[in-house]
Structure formats: C-alpha cells, structure tokens
Tab-separated table of C-alpha atoms (C1' of nucleotides) in Angstrom:
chain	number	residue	atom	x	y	z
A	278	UNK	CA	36.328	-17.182	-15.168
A	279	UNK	CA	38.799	-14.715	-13.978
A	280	UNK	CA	38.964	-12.304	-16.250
A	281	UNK	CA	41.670	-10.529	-14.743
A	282	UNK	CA	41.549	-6.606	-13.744
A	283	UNK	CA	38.302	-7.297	-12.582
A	284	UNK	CA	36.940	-9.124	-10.117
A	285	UNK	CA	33.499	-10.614	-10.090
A	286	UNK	CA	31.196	-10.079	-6.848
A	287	UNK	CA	31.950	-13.017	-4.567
A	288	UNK	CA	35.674	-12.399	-5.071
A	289	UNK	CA	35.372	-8.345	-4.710
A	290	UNK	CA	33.735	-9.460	-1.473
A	291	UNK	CA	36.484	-11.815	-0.360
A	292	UNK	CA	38.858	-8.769	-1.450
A	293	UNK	CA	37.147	-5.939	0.555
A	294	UNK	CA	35.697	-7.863	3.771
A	295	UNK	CA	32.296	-6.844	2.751
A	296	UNK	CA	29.528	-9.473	2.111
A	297	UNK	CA	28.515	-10.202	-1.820
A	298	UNK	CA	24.869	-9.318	-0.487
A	299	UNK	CA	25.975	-5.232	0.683
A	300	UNK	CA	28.169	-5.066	-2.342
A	301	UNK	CA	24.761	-5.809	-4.564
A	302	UNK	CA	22.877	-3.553	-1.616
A	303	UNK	CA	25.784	-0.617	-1.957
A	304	UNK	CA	24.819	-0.508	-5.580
A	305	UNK	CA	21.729	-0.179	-5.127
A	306	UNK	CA	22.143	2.844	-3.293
A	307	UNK	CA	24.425	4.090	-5.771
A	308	UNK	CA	27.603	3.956	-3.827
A	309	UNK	CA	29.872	1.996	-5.698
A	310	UNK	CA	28.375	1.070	-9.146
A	311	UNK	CA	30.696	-2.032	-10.743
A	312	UNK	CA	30.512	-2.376	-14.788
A	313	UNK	CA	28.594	-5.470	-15.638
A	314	UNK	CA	29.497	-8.577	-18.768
A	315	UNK	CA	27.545	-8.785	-21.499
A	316	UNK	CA	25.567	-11.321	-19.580
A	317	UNK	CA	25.078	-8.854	-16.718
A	318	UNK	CA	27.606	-9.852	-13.979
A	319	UNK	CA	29.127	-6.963	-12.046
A	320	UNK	CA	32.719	-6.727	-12.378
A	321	UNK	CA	34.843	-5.058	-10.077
A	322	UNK	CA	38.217	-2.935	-10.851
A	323	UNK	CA	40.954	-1.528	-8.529
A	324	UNK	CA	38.930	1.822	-8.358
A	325	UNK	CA	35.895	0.211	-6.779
A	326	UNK	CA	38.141	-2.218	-4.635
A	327	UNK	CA	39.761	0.862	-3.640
A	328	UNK	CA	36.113	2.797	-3.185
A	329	UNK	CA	34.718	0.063	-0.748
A	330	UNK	CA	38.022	-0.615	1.309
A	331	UNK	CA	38.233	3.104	1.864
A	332	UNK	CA	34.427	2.775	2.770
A	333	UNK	CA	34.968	0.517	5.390
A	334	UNK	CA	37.766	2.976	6.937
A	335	UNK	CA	35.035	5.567	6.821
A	336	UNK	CA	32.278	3.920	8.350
A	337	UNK	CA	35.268	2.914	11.286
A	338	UNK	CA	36.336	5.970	11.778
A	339	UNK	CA	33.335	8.210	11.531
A	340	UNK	CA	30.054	6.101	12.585
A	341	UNK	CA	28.578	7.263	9.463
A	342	UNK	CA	25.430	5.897	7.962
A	343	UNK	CA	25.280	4.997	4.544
A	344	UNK	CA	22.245	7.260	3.996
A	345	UNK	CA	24.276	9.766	5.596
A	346	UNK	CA	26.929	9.221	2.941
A	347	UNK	CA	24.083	9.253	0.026
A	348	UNK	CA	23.291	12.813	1.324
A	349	UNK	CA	26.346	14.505	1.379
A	350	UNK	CA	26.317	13.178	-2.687
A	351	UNK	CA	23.377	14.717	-2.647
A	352	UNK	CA	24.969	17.932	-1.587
A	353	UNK	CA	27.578	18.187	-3.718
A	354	UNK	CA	25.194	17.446	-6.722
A	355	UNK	CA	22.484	19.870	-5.949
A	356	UNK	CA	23.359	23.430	-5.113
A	357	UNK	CA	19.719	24.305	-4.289
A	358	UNK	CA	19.654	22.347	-1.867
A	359	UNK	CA	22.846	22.646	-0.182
A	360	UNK	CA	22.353	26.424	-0.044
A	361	UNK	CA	19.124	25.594	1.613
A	362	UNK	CA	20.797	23.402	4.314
A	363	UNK	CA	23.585	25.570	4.753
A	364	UNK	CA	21.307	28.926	5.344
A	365	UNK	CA	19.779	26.838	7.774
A	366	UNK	CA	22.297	26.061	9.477
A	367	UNK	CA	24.048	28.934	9.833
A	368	UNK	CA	20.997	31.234	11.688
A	369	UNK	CA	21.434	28.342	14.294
A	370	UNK	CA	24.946	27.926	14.436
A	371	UNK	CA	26.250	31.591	15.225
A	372	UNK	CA	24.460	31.639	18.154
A	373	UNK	CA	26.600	29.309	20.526
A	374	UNK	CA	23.761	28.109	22.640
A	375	UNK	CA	23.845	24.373	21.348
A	376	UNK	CA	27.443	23.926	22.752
A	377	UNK	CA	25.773	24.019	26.361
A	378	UNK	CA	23.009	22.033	25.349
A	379	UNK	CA	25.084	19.121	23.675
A	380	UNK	CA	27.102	19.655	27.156
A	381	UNK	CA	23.999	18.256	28.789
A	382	UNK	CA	23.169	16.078	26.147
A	383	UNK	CA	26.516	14.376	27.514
A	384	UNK	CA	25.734	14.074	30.480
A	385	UNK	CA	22.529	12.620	30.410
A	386	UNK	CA	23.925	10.037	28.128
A	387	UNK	CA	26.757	9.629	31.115
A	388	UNK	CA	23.804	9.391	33.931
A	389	UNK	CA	22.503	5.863	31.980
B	835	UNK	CA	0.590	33.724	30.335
B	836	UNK	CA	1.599	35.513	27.552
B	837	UNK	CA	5.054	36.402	27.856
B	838	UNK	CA	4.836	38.402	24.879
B	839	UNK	CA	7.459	38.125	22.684
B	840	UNK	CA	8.009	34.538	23.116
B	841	UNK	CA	5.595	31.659	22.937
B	842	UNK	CA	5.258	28.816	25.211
B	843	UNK	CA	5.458	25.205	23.583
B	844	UNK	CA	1.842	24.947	23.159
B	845	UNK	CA	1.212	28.172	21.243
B	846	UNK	CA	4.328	27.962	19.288
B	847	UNK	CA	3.161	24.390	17.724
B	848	UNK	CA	-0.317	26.271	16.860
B	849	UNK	CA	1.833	29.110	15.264
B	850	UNK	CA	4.286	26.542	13.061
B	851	UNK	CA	2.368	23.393	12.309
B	852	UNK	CA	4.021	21.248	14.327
B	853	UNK	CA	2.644	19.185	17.203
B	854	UNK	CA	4.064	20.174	20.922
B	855	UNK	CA	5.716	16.982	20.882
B	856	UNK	CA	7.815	17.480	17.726
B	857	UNK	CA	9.270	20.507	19.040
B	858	UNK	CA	10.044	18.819	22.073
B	859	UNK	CA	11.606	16.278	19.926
B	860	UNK	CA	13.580	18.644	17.657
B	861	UNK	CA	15.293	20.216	21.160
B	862	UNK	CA	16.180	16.560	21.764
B	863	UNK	CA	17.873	16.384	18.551
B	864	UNK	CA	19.487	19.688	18.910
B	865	UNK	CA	17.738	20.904	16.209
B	866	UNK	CA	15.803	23.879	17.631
B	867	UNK	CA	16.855	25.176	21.152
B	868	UNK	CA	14.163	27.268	22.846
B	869	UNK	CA	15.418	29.100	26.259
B	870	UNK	CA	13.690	28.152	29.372
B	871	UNK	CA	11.725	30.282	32.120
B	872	UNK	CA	12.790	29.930	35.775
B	873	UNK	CA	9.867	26.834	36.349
B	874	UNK	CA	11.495	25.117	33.074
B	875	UNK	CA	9.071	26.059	30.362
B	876	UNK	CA	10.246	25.943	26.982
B	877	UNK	CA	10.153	29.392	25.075
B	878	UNK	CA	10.291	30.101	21.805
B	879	UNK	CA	11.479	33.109	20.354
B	880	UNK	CA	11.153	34.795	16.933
B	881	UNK	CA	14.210	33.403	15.574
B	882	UNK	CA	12.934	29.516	17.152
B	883	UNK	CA	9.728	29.953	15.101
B	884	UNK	CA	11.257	31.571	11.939
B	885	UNK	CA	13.397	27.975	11.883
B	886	UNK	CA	10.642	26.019	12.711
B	887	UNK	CA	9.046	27.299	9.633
B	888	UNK	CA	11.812	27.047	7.595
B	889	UNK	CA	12.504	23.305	8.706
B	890	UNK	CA	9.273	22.144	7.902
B	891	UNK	CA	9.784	23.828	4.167
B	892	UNK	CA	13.361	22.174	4.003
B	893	UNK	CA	11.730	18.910	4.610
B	894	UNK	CA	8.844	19.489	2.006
B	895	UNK	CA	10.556	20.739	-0.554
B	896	UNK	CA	13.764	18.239	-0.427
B	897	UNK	CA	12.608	15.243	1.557
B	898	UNK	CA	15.327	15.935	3.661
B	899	UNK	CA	15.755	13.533	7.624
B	900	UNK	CA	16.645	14.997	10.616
B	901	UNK	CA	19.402	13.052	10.718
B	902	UNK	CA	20.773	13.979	7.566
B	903	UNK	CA	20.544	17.600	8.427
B	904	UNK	CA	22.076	16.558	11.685
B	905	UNK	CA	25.039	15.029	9.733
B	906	UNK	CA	25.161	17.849	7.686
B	907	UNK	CA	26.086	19.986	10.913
B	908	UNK	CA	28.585	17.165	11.654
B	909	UNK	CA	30.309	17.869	8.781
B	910	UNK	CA	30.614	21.582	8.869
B	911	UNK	CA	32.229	20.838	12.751
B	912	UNK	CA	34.186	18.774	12.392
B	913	UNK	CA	37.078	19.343	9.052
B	914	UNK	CA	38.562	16.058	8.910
B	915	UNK	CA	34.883	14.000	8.704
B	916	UNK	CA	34.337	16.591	5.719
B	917	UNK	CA	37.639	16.269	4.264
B	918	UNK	CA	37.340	12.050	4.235
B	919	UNK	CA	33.688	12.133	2.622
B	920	UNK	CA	34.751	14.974	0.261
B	921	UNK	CA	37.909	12.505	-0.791
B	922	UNK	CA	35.771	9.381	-0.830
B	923	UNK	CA	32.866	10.888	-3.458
B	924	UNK	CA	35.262	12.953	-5.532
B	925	UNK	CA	37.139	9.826	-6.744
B	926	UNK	CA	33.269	8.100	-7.182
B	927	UNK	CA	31.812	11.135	-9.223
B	928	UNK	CA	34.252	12.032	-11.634
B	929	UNK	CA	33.236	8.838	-13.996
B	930	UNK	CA	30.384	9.897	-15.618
B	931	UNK	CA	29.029	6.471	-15.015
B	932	UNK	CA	26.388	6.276	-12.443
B	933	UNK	CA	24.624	9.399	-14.219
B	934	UNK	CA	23.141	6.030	-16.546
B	935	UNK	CA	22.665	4.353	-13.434
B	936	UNK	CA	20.315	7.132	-12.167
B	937	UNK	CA	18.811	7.041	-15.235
B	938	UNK	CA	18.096	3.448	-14.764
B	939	UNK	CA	17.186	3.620	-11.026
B	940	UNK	CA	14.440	5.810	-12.325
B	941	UNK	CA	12.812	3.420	-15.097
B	942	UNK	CA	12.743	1.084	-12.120
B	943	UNK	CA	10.850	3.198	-10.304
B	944	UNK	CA	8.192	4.241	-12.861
B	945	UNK	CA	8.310	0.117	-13.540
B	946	UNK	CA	6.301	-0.433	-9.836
C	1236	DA	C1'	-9.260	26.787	44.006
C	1237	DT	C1'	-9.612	25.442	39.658
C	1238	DA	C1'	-8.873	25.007	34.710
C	1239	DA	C1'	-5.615	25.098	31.401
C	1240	DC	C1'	-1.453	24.927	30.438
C	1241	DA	C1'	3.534	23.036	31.173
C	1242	DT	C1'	7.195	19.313	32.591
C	1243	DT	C1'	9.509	14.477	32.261
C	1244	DA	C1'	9.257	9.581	31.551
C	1245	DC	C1'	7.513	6.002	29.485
C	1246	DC	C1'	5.045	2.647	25.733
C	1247	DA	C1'	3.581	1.880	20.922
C	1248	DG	C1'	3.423	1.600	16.147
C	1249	DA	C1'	4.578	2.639	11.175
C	1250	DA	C1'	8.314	3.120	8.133
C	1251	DG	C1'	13.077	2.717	6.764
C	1252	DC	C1'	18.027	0.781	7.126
C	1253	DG	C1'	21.535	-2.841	7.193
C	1254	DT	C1'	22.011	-7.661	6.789
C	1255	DG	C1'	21.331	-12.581	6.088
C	1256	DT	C1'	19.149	-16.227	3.668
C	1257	DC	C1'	16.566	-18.753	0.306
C	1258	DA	C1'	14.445	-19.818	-4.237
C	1259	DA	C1'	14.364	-19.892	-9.172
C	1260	DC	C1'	17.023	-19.418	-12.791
C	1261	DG	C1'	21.175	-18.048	-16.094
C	1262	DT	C1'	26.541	-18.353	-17.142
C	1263	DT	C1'	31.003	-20.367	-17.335
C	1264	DG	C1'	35.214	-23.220	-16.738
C	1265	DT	C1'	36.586	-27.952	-17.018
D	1001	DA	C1'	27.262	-32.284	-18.312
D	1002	DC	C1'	28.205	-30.706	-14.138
D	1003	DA	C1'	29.833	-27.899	-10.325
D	1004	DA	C1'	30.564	-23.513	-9.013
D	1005	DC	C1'	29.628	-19.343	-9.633
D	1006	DG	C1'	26.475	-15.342	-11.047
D	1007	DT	C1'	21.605	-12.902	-11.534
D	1008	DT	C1'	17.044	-10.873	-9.511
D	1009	DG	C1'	13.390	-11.023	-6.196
D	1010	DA	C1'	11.427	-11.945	-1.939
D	1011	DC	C1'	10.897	-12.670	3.177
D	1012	DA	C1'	12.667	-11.780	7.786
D	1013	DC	C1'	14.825	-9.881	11.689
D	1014	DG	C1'	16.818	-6.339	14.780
D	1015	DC	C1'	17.579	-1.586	15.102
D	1016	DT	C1'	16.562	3.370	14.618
D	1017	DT	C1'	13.539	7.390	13.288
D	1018	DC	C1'	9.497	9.833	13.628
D	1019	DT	C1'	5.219	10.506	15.673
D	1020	DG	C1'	1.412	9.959	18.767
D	1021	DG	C1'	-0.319	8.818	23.241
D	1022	DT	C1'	-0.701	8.453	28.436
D	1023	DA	C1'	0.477	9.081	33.282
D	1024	DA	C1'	2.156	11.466	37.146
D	1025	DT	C1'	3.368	15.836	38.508
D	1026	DG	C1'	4.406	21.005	38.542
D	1027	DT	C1'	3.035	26.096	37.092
D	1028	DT	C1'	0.122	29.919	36.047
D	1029	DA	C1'	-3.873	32.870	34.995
D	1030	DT	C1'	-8.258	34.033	36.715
DNA sequence: ATAACATTACCAGAAGCGTGTCAACGTTGT
DNA sequence: ACAACGTTGACACGCTTCTGGTAATGTTAT
C-alpha cells in the first residue's frame, strides 16, 4: 500500500495530529486539497503534510476559525470584494473611537 | 426629541433597514459605534448611518458574516496574524490545482 | 402625567461550524 | 480470500451567530 511520497488519509492523519474525518472535512472546504489514485483515494505529499501541520500552528496561535481562514482566500482571490471590505473599514477605523469601546468591551468580559 | 443631526436608535433603524436590535447588536460587535447622550441613548450620526447602509450592501452583494468582516479588521491590526495567513495560502494557491476542485465543488452543487 | 420612546438583561430558535461515529460499499497487500 | 484500509453519505451533538422577543426600568416630548 505505501506508495511512498505520499501518504494515504489515515496515515496523513497519524502524521499531522489531525483526525482522517477533518482532513476529508478540510477538503471539503477547500483548504488542503490531496491528489487522489486512480481509484479515488486521497494521497497526501510533503506540501500538504507541511500545509496542515502549519495549520494547526495557526489555529494555536491565532484562535482562528476555519471559515475565517476560507475568507481571507477569498480576499486575496477577489479584488472586488476586498476593496469593498477594505473601504469599509477604513471610514471606521480612522476615527479612534473603537479603541475605548473595545477598552470596555474588556472589562465587561473581566466583570464575569 | 429630535436632536437633529443625529438619530436616536429607533429612527435610525427606520432610516437603514435594520431592526433597533441589530444595531444594538452591531455596537456589541464593534461594528458600528454610535456616541451616547448624557441619559445613555445611542446616537447615530451621518457617518453611523452612511455605514449602516453600506454594511447591509456588503452583506448582499458578497454574503459576507460579521465575523468575517470582524476578522478582516483583525488582520489589518494586527501584522504578524496577516503575515502567518498570507504565508499559509500563498504556498496553497500557487498550484493551480484546486481551481478544478472549484470547478467540481460547483457541479456538486447544481447536483442537489 | 402620560405616551412614546430609550436602556440593559435575559430567553429562544433557526442556521451554520467543527467533530465523531456508523453504515454500505470499493481497493489493496498478503 | 481475507483483513485492513479507503470511499461517500448520513445522523448527531455541542457550540456560536444572527435575530426576534419580553420584562423591568429610565428618559423625554407634550
């Protein structure tokens, strides 16, 4: 079976600490896409073991979402509408009002 | 009550289509930040209500979250989550491979 | 003084996300 | 041929997001 330079799902998932079951959901949401046999199993090289280790350290580090991930792809991929989101931003950002609110947002989440 | 030149939540959810509890919601969020009167009323300026308006047409047009804008704000704060996400999808998108799998994510969809 | 608005603090419910598990079935190494 | 692995599809559960409601209370215009 081993077919080496690849590995197949259960073993990528042994590899990268992540469950055979996200690696088939991270697919799906078009995060880390593995080349498939001829008879349609997924095989993963170093560049996707690579892709979900580092994906891990992200999530550690950062508390992102993976939809929140899928978005910023989105971003880079679509210019309309990362000019949309950026002019919207920016009338809101100059101002520096939010940096007292998320002060108090702080605090409430403190008081709990 | 008027207050001209600023509307009070009520009127201001009449003026942009959302309900008085959505805005109240977006402040929560940190997503639109109306000043307050002395007693604590919310009120909501030109510049509230011009991105009130243009939220609801961000969200139309793209089918955008609040929380994905929200991260999107994250990751204009904060240069070393943007550098890390940046790094993680450039080594993803430069194999023209998942532009099939889009493809293919999109028969499945007509498929249902 | 009263009606019409505002405030915060809750509960509720529909929809989506992140996971696990199970069933039915196909592939492969020995 | 058989065990051990893979495939898709479904159901389920806990959590969060978005949205509406209600209750108890404060403010303001007339």
């Amino acid at each position: 079976m081993a077919m080496r330079e690849s590995l197949t799902v259960g073993a990528a998932a042994a590899e990268t600490g992540w469950s055979a079951r996200m690696l088939r959901y991270l697919e799906d949401q078009g995060l880390v896409l593995p080349r498939r046999t001829a008879a349609g199993y997924r095989l993963y090289g170093l560049s996707e073991l690579n892709r979900l280790r580092s994906l891990r350290e992200l999530r550690r580090r950062f508390g992102i979402e993976l939809t929140e991930l899928a978005f910023a792809r989105r971003l880079r991929r679509e210019p309309e509408l990362r000019h949309a989101v950026d002019a919207w931003l920016a009338t809101a950002d100059d101002g520096g009002s939010w940096v007292e609110w998320e002060q108090r947002k702080h605090e409430r989440l403190l008081a709990a």
